PDB file of C-alpha atoms in Angstrom:
ATOM      1  CA  MET A   1       8.506   7.623   9.484  1.00  0.00           C
ATOM      2  CA  LYS A   2       6.335   4.499   9.523  1.00  0.00           C
ATOM      3  CA  ILE A   3       6.257   2.557   6.538  1.00  0.00           C
ATOM      4  CA  LEU A   4       3.449   0.093   5.793  1.00  0.00           C
ATOM      5  CA  THR A   5       4.736  -2.749   3.139  1.00  0.00           C
ATOM      6  CA  ASP A   6       1.944  -4.569   1.488  1.00  0.00           C
ATOM      7  CA  GLY A   7       3.336  -8.103   0.796  1.00  0.00           C
ATOM      8  CA  ARG A   8       0.069 -10.048   0.137  1.00  0.00           C
ATOM      9  CA  LEU A   9       2.051 -11.370  -2.579  1.00  0.00           C
ATOM     10  CA  ILE A  10       4.975 -12.813  -0.938  1.00  0.00           C
ATOM     11  CA  SER A  11       4.783 -16.767  -1.428  1.00  0.00           C
ATOM     12  CA  ASP A  12       6.225 -19.721   0.187  1.00  0.00           C
ATOM     13  CA  LYS A  13       7.074 -20.569  -3.411  1.00  0.00           C
ATOM     14  CA  GLU A  14       9.701 -18.227  -5.209  1.00  0.00           C
ATOM     15  CA  THR A  15       7.996 -15.823  -7.658  1.00  0.00           C
ATOM     16  CA  GLY A  16       9.296 -12.357  -8.979  1.00  0.00           C
ATOM     17  CA  ILE A  17       6.978 -10.319  -7.028  1.00  0.00           C
ATOM     18  CA  SER A  18       7.650 -12.154  -3.971  1.00  0.00           C
ATOM     19  CA  ARG A  19      11.265 -11.920  -4.150  1.00  0.00           C
ATOM     20  CA  TYR A  20      10.932  -8.050  -5.206  1.00  0.00           C
ATOM     21  CA  SER A  21       8.553  -7.483  -2.179  1.00  0.00           C
ATOM     22  CA  GLU A  22      11.303  -9.194   0.292  1.00  0.00           C
ATOM     23  CA  GLU A  23      14.024  -7.526  -1.225  1.00  0.00           C
ATOM     24  CA  LEU A  24      12.136  -4.297  -0.779  1.00  0.00           C
ATOM     25  CA  LEU A  25      11.449  -4.904   2.816  1.00  0.00           C
ATOM     26  CA  LYS A  26      15.059  -5.442   3.750  1.00  0.00           C
ATOM     27  CA  ILE A  27      15.949  -1.774   2.054  1.00  0.00           C
ATOM     28  CA  TYR A  28      13.113  -0.169   4.328  1.00  0.00           C
ATOM     29  CA  ILE A  29      14.455  -2.243   7.259  1.00  0.00           C
ATOM     30  CA  ASP A  30      17.983  -0.838   6.578  1.00  0.00           C
ATOM     31  CA  ILE A  31      16.962   2.912   6.256  1.00  0.00           C
ATOM     32  CA  TYR A  32      13.973   3.048   8.993  1.00  0.00           C
ATOM     33  CA  GLY A  33      14.903   0.009  11.395  1.00  0.00           C
ATOM     34  CA  LYS A  34      12.471  -2.932  12.022  1.00  0.00           C
ATOM     35  CA  GLU A  35      10.506  -1.032  14.955  1.00  0.00           C
ATOM     36  CA  ASN A  36       8.870   1.285  11.880  1.00  0.00           C
ATOM     37  CA  ILE A  37       8.068  -1.288   9.489  1.00  0.00           C
ATOM     38  CA  THR A  38       4.836  -3.311   9.106  1.00  0.00           C
ATOM     39  CA  LEU A  39       4.388  -5.915   6.970  1.00  0.00           C
ATOM     40  CA  ILE A  40       1.063  -6.962   5.661  1.00  0.00           C
ATOM     41  CA  VAL A  41       1.077 -10.892   4.311  1.00  0.00           C
ATOM     42  CA  SER A  42      -1.557 -13.483   3.353  1.00  0.00           C
ATOM     43  CA  GLU A  43      -2.970 -15.558   6.442  1.00  0.00           C
ATOM     44  CA  SER A  44      -1.460 -18.591   4.481  1.00  0.00           C
ATOM     45  CA  LEU A  45       1.955 -17.612   4.358  1.00  0.00           C
ATOM     46  CA  GLU A  46       4.260 -19.971   6.260  1.00  0.00           C
ATOM     47  CA  LYS A  47       7.248 -17.659   5.782  1.00  0.00           C
ATOM     48  CA  LYS A  48       8.449 -16.146   9.010  1.00  0.00           C
ATOM     49  CA  PHE A  49       9.656 -12.429   9.456  1.00  0.00           C
ATOM     50  CA  ASP A  50      11.604 -12.449  12.857  1.00  0.00           C
ATOM     51  CA  GLY A  51      11.420  -9.204  15.018  1.00  0.00           C
ATOM     52  CA  LEU A  52       9.009  -7.467  12.372  1.00  0.00           C
ATOM     53  CA  LYS A  53       5.518  -6.520  12.924  1.00  0.00           C
ATOM     54  CA  VAL A  54       3.363  -8.574  10.718  1.00  0.00           C
ATOM     55  CA  ILE A  55      -0.278  -8.272  10.130  1.00  0.00           C
ATOM     56  CA  LYS A  56      -1.861 -11.516   8.197  1.00  0.00           C
ATOM     57  CA  THR A  57      -4.913 -10.907   6.216  1.00  0.00           C
ATOM     58  CA  MET A  58      -7.680 -12.739   4.147  1.00  0.00           C
ATOM     59  CA  TYR A  59      -7.889 -10.221   1.563  1.00  0.00           C
ATOM     60  CA  TYR A  60      -6.594 -11.108  -1.532  1.00  0.00           C
ATOM     61  CA  PRO A  61      -5.404  -8.093  -4.076  1.00  0.00           C
ATOM     62  CA  PHE A  62      -7.376  -9.270  -6.838  1.00  0.00           C
ATOM     63  CA  ASN A  63     -10.671 -10.113  -5.364  1.00  0.00           C
ATOM     64  CA  ILE A  64     -13.041  -7.345  -6.043  1.00  0.00           C
ATOM     65  CA  LEU A  65     -14.997  -7.524  -2.811  1.00  0.00           C
ATOM     66  CA  HIS A  66     -11.735  -7.771  -0.900  1.00  0.00           C
ATOM     67  CA  PHE A  67     -10.556  -4.664  -3.202  1.00  0.00           C
ATOM     68  CA  PHE A  68     -13.321  -2.607  -1.348  1.00  0.00           C
ATOM     69  CA  LYS A  69     -13.151  -3.848   2.037  1.00  0.00           C
ATOM     70  CA  PHE A  70      -9.041  -3.729   2.353  1.00  0.00           C
ATOM     71  CA  HIS A  71      -9.026   0.069   3.415  1.00  0.00           C
ATOM     72  CA  LYS A  72     -10.900  -0.953   6.584  1.00  0.00           C
ATOM     73  CA  LEU A  73      -7.830  -2.920   7.729  1.00  0.00           C
ATOM     74  CA  LEU A  74      -5.465  -0.052   6.407  1.00  0.00           C
ATOM     75  CA  GLN A  75      -7.330   2.224   8.808  1.00  0.00           C
ATOM     76  CA  THR A  76      -6.593   0.178  11.668  1.00  0.00           C
ATOM     77  CA  ILE A  77      -2.693   0.655  11.222  1.00  0.00           C
ATOM     78  CA  GLU A  78      -0.337   3.352  12.070  1.00  0.00           C
ATOM     79  CA  PHE A  79       1.700   4.218   9.216  1.00  0.00           C
ATOM     80  CA  ASP A  80       2.933   7.376   7.027  1.00  0.00           C
ATOM     81  CA  ILE A  81       3.557   5.529   3.860  1.00  0.00           C
ATOM     82  CA  TYR A  82       1.822   2.564   2.228  1.00  0.00           C
ATOM     83  CA  HIS A  83       3.746   0.711  -0.358  1.00  0.00           C
ATOM     84  CA  SER A  84       2.140  -2.009  -2.555  1.00  0.00           C
ATOM     85  CA  THR A  85       4.631  -4.030  -4.348  1.00  0.00           C
ATOM     86  CA  PHE A  86       2.039  -4.741  -7.196  1.00  0.00           C
ATOM     87  CA  TYR A  87      -0.695  -3.024  -8.801  1.00  0.00           C
ATOM     88  CA  SER A  88      -3.268  -3.278  -6.562  1.00  0.00           C
ATOM     89  CA  ASN A  89      -4.050  -1.236  -3.152  1.00  0.00           C
ATOM     90  CA  SER A  90      -7.403  -0.565  -2.275  1.00  0.00           C
ATOM     91  CA  PHE A  91     -10.644   1.145  -3.677  1.00  0.00           C
ATOM     92  CA  PHE A  92     -11.031   3.635  -1.020  1.00  0.00           C
ATOM     93  CA  LYS A  93      -7.850   5.591   0.398  1.00  0.00           C
ATOM     94  CA  VAL A  94      -6.809   6.243   3.821  1.00  0.00           C
ATOM     95  CA  LYS A  95      -6.906  10.229   4.192  1.00  0.00           C
ATOM     96  CA  ASN A  96      -3.313  11.983   4.741  1.00  0.00           C
ATOM     97  CA  LYS A  97      -1.114   8.963   3.916  1.00  0.00           C
ATOM     98  CA  ILE A  98       1.344   8.627   0.874  1.00  0.00           C
ATOM     99  CA  TYR A  99       0.588   5.930  -1.437  1.00  0.00           C
ATOM    100  CA  ILE A 100       3.292   4.254  -3.606  1.00  0.00           C
ATOM    101  CA  THR A 101       2.570   1.446  -6.100  1.00  0.00           C
ATOM    102  CA  THR A 102       5.049  -0.541  -8.104  1.00  0.00           C
ATOM    103  CA  VAL A 103       4.099  -1.537 -11.511  1.00  0.00           C
ATOM    104  CA  HIS A 104       6.285  -4.637 -12.930  1.00  0.00           C
ATOM    105  CA  ASP A 105       4.511  -4.768 -16.172  1.00  0.00           C
ATOM    106  CA  LEU A 106       1.047  -4.489 -17.825  1.00  0.00           C
ATOM    107  CA  MET A 107       1.104  -7.809 -19.768  1.00  0.00           C
ATOM    108  CA  TYR A 108      -2.531  -8.632 -19.193  1.00  0.00           C
ATOM    109  CA  LYS A 109      -3.459  -5.757 -20.994  1.00  0.00           C
ATOM    110  CA  LEU A 110      -0.779  -5.814 -23.895  1.00  0.00           C
ATOM    111  CA  VAL A 111      -0.290  -9.685 -24.467  1.00  0.00           C
ATOM    112  CA  PRO A 112      -3.048 -11.406 -26.689  1.00  0.00           C
ATOM    113  CA  ASN A 113      -5.332 -13.979 -24.729  1.00  0.00           C
ATOM    114  CA  PHE A 114      -3.393 -13.369 -21.570  1.00  0.00           C
ATOM    115  CA  PHE A 115      -5.738 -14.714 -19.294  1.00  0.00           C
ATOM    116  CA  ARG A 116      -7.785 -17.156 -21.506  1.00  0.00           C
ATOM    117  CA  LYS A 117      -7.741 -18.291 -25.306  1.00  0.00           C
ATOM    118  CA  ASN A 118     -11.729 -17.637 -25.186  1.00  0.00           C
ATOM    119  CA  SER A 119     -11.758 -14.050 -26.589  1.00  0.00           C
ATOM    120  CA  PHE A 120     -14.874 -13.201 -24.501  1.00  0.00           C
ATOM    121  CA  VAL A 121     -13.569 -14.548 -21.316  1.00  0.00           C
ATOM    122  CA  ASN A 122     -10.312 -12.884 -21.802  1.00  0.00           C
ATOM    123  CA  LYS A 123     -11.935  -9.405 -22.379  1.00  0.00           C
ATOM    124  CA  LEU A 124     -14.032  -9.913 -19.111  1.00  0.00           C
ATOM    125  CA  ALA A 125     -10.747 -10.710 -17.130  1.00  0.00           C
ATOM    126  CA  ILE A 126      -9.160  -7.911 -18.642  1.00  0.00           C
ATOM    127  CA  PHE A 127     -12.101  -5.387 -17.803  1.00  0.00           C
ATOM    128  CA  TYR A 128     -11.965  -6.728 -14.239  1.00  0.00           C
ATOM    129  CA  PHE A 129      -8.317  -6.069 -13.729  1.00  0.00           C
ATOM    130  CA  ASP A 130      -8.687  -2.745 -15.202  1.00  0.00           C
ATOM    131  CA  PHE A 131     -10.958  -1.659 -12.636  1.00  0.00           C
ATOM    132  CA  VAL A 132      -8.495  -2.580 -10.124  1.00  0.00           C
ATOM    133  CA  VAL A 133      -5.516  -1.366 -11.487  1.00  0.00           C
ATOM    134  CA  LYS A 134      -6.962   2.016 -12.805  1.00  0.00           C
ATOM    135  CA  ARG A 135      -8.242   2.904  -9.492  1.00  0.00           C
ATOM    136  CA  SER A 136      -5.309   1.895  -7.690  1.00  0.00           C
ATOM    137  CA  LEU A 137      -3.086   3.932  -9.760  1.00  0.00           C
ATOM    138  CA  ALA A 138      -5.446   6.988  -9.335  1.00  0.00           C
ATOM    139  CA  ASN A 139      -4.896   6.237  -5.408  1.00  0.00           C
ATOM    140  CA  SER A 140      -1.018   6.677  -5.743  1.00  0.00           C
ATOM    141  CA  ASP A 141       1.050   9.368  -4.782  1.00  0.00           C
ATOM    142  CA  ILE A 142       4.049   7.800  -6.518  1.00  0.00           C
ATOM    143  CA  ILE A 143       4.051   5.016  -9.230  1.00  0.00           C
ATOM    144  CA  ILE A 144       7.175   3.271  -9.577  1.00  0.00           C
ATOM    145  CA  ALA A 145       8.093   1.228 -13.061  1.00  0.00           C
ATOM    146  CA  VAL A 146      10.532  -1.404 -12.979  1.00  0.00           C
ATOM    147  CA  SER A 147      11.659  -0.402 -16.396  1.00  0.00           C
ATOM    148  CA  LYS A 148      11.446   2.279 -19.092  1.00  0.00           C
ATOM    149  CA  ALA A 149       9.298  -0.035 -21.148  1.00  0.00           C
ATOM    150  CA  THR A 150       6.673  -0.278 -18.412  1.00  0.00           C
ATOM    151  CA  GLN A 151       6.721   3.504 -17.849  1.00  0.00           C
ATOM    152  CA  ASN A 152       5.960   4.167 -21.447  1.00  0.00           C
ATOM    153  CA  ASP A 153       3.002   1.184 -21.137  1.00  0.00           C
ATOM    154  CA  ILE A 154       1.918   2.957 -17.877  1.00  0.00           C
ATOM    155  CA  MET A 155       1.678   6.352 -19.540  1.00  0.00           C
ATOM    156  CA  LYS A 156       0.023   4.723 -23.030  1.00  0.00           C
ATOM    157  CA  VAL A 157      -2.645   2.597 -21.233  1.00  0.00           C
ATOM    158  CA  TYR A 158      -3.374   4.702 -18.115  1.00  0.00           C
ATOM    159  CA  GLN A 159      -2.064   8.266 -19.158  1.00  0.00           C
ATOM    160  CA  LYS A 160       0.035   8.042 -15.565  1.00  0.00           C
ATOM    161  CA  LYS A 161       3.557   9.376 -14.971  1.00  0.00           C
ATOM    162  CA  SER A 162       5.847   6.971 -13.186  1.00  0.00           C
ATOM    163  CA  ILE A 163       9.457   6.909 -12.089  1.00  0.00           C
ATOM    164  CA  VAL A 164      11.842   4.266 -13.139  1.00  0.00           C
ATOM    165  CA  ILE A 165      13.648   1.907 -10.290  1.00  0.00           C
ATOM    166  CA  THR A 166      14.962  -1.030 -11.941  1.00  0.00           C
ATOM    167  CA  GLU A 167      15.127  -4.035  -9.954  1.00  0.00           C
ATOM    168  CA  GLY A 168      18.445  -5.133  -8.531  1.00  0.00           C
ATOM    169  CA  ILE A 169      20.869  -7.960  -8.740  1.00  0.00           C
ATOM    170  CA  ASN A 170      21.826 -10.595  -5.991  1.00  0.00           C
ATOM    171  CA  ASP A 171      24.441 -13.084  -5.727  1.00  0.00           C
ATOM    172  CA  LEU A 172      22.609 -16.530  -5.801  1.00  0.00           C
ATOM    173  CA  THR A 173      23.660 -19.801  -4.650  1.00  0.00           C
ATOM    174  CA  THR A 174      22.356 -23.320  -5.353  1.00  0.00           C
ATOM    175  CA  THR A 175      23.258 -26.877  -4.358  1.00  0.00           C
ATOM    176  CA  ASP A 176      21.677 -28.282  -7.279  1.00  0.00           C
ATOM    177  CA  GLU A 177      24.580 -28.685  -9.548  1.00  0.00           C
ATOM    178  CA  ARG A 178      22.633 -30.875 -12.270  1.00  0.00           C
ATOM    179  CA  LEU A 179      22.930 -29.243 -15.632  1.00  0.00           C
ATOM    180  CA  GLU A 180      21.747 -30.765 -18.840  1.00  0.00           C
ATOM    181  CA  ILE A 181      24.750 -28.830 -20.677  1.00  0.00           C
ATOM    182  CA  ASP A 182      28.389 -29.213 -19.735  1.00  0.00           C
ATOM    183  CA  GLU A 183      29.578 -25.837 -18.366  1.00  0.00           C
ATOM    184  CA  LYS A 184      32.708 -26.054 -20.733  1.00  0.00           C
ATOM    185  CA  GLU A 185      30.258 -25.751 -23.608  1.00  0.00           C
ATOM    186  CA  ILE A 186      29.134 -22.552 -22.200  1.00  0.00           C
ATOM    187  CA  VAL A 187      31.260 -19.776 -24.217  1.00  0.00           C
ATOM    188  CA  LYS A 188      31.183 -16.349 -22.977  1.00  0.00           C
ATOM    189  CA  ASN A 189      29.054 -13.809 -25.003  1.00  0.00           C
ATOM    190  CA  ASP A 190      27.733 -17.059 -27.014  1.00  0.00           C
ATOM    191  CA  TYR A 191      24.700 -17.860 -25.671  1.00  0.00           C
ATOM    192  CA  PHE A 192      21.294 -16.247 -24.496  1.00  0.00           C
ATOM    193  CA  LEU A 193      20.208 -16.783 -21.004  1.00  0.00           C
ATOM    194  CA  TYR A 194      16.649 -17.127 -19.705  1.00  0.00           C
ATOM    195  CA  VAL A 195      15.937 -17.214 -15.941  1.00  0.00           C
ATOM    196  CA  GLY A 196      12.553 -17.610 -14.489  1.00  0.00           C
ATOM    197  CA  ASN A 197       9.626 -20.033 -14.148  1.00  0.00           C
ATOM    198  CA  ASN A 198       7.604 -21.509 -16.834  1.00  0.00           C
ATOM    199  CA  ARG A 199       4.215 -20.086 -16.098  1.00  0.00           C
ATOM    200  CA  PRO A 200       2.101 -19.408 -19.357  1.00  0.00           C
ATOM    201  CA  HIS A 201       2.391 -15.948 -19.578  1.00  0.00           C
ATOM    202  CA  LYS A 202       6.284 -16.364 -19.652  1.00  0.00           C
ATOM    203  CA  ASN A 203       5.967 -17.248 -23.495  1.00  0.00           C
ATOM    204  CA  LEU A 204       8.778 -19.560 -23.113  1.00  0.00           C
ATOM    205  CA  ASP A 205       7.357 -21.826 -25.860  1.00  0.00           C
ATOM    206  CA  PHE A 206       7.317 -19.159 -28.110  1.00  0.00           C
ATOM    207  CA  LEU A 207      11.010 -18.314 -27.216  1.00  0.00           C
ATOM    208  CA  LYS A 208      11.998 -21.792 -27.895  1.00  0.00           C
ATOM    209  CA  GLU A 209      10.292 -21.522 -31.416  1.00  0.00           C
ATOM    210  CA  CYS A 210      12.112 -18.416 -32.271  1.00  0.00           C
ATOM    211  CA  TYR A 211      15.152 -20.042 -31.285  1.00  0.00           C
ATOM    212  CA  LEU A 212      14.647 -23.111 -33.468  1.00  0.00           C
ATOM    213  CA  SER A 213      13.802 -21.300 -36.343  1.00  0.00           C
ATOM    214  CA  SER A 214      16.822 -18.970 -36.055  1.00  0.00           C
ATOM    215  CA  ASN A 215      20.082 -19.448 -37.782  1.00  0.00           C
ATOM    216  CA  THR A 216      22.025 -18.449 -34.724  1.00  0.00           C
ATOM    217  CA  THR A 217      25.013 -20.564 -33.461  1.00  0.00           C
ATOM    218  CA  LYS A 218      24.641 -19.481 -30.075  1.00  0.00           C
ATOM    219  CA  LYS A 219      22.986 -21.574 -27.574  1.00  0.00           C
ATOM    220  CA  LEU A 220      19.955 -21.022 -25.456  1.00  0.00           C
ATOM    221  CA  ILE A 221      20.032 -21.860 -21.866  1.00  0.00           C
ATOM    222  CA  ILE A 222      16.929 -21.841 -19.849  1.00  0.00           C
TER     223      ILE A 222
END
């Protein structure tokens, strides 16, 4: 079984989809062996994957022109299963191949002004993404949702069935021990914890506003 993993959103900087892609890759390697895995990454990626067949490409997942051209690259690769770790694959589908697509969320569709505060520009961006996502899901033999909520959103927005495979948990270590709160002040079951980056769509400002306007005695740890 030849597995082709689309890791074009693997980044040299830590992101959620990048980490998901790398952890999924480890699972495929464990099951099928490195010799049966091919990984597609962005040509700008500096990260290395020793012993693995890696194909670098200039095709970006959310560029419309690249979306149309990407299947030409896929046609040159030997694979049985193609897994896109995000909701963009290619406009055209390679015949007799199984396509799997992971959907992490549909926030661009559900969060007001996700792209821009300007309503017109935001609607154009949604239309743009809808074109890519709708076609990608239509190409998919299997759609993976990372949560029940996302599964419900996929059905509500695109009327597509999906299976839920939740993301796993890893032990993380850090050499950075600088904390703005004394660990002794962190009481079990007495705090809210947010782990992630501070990009606009994460809505951290809203989280802090809600916390500060509440009457809770629990701490908010970010």
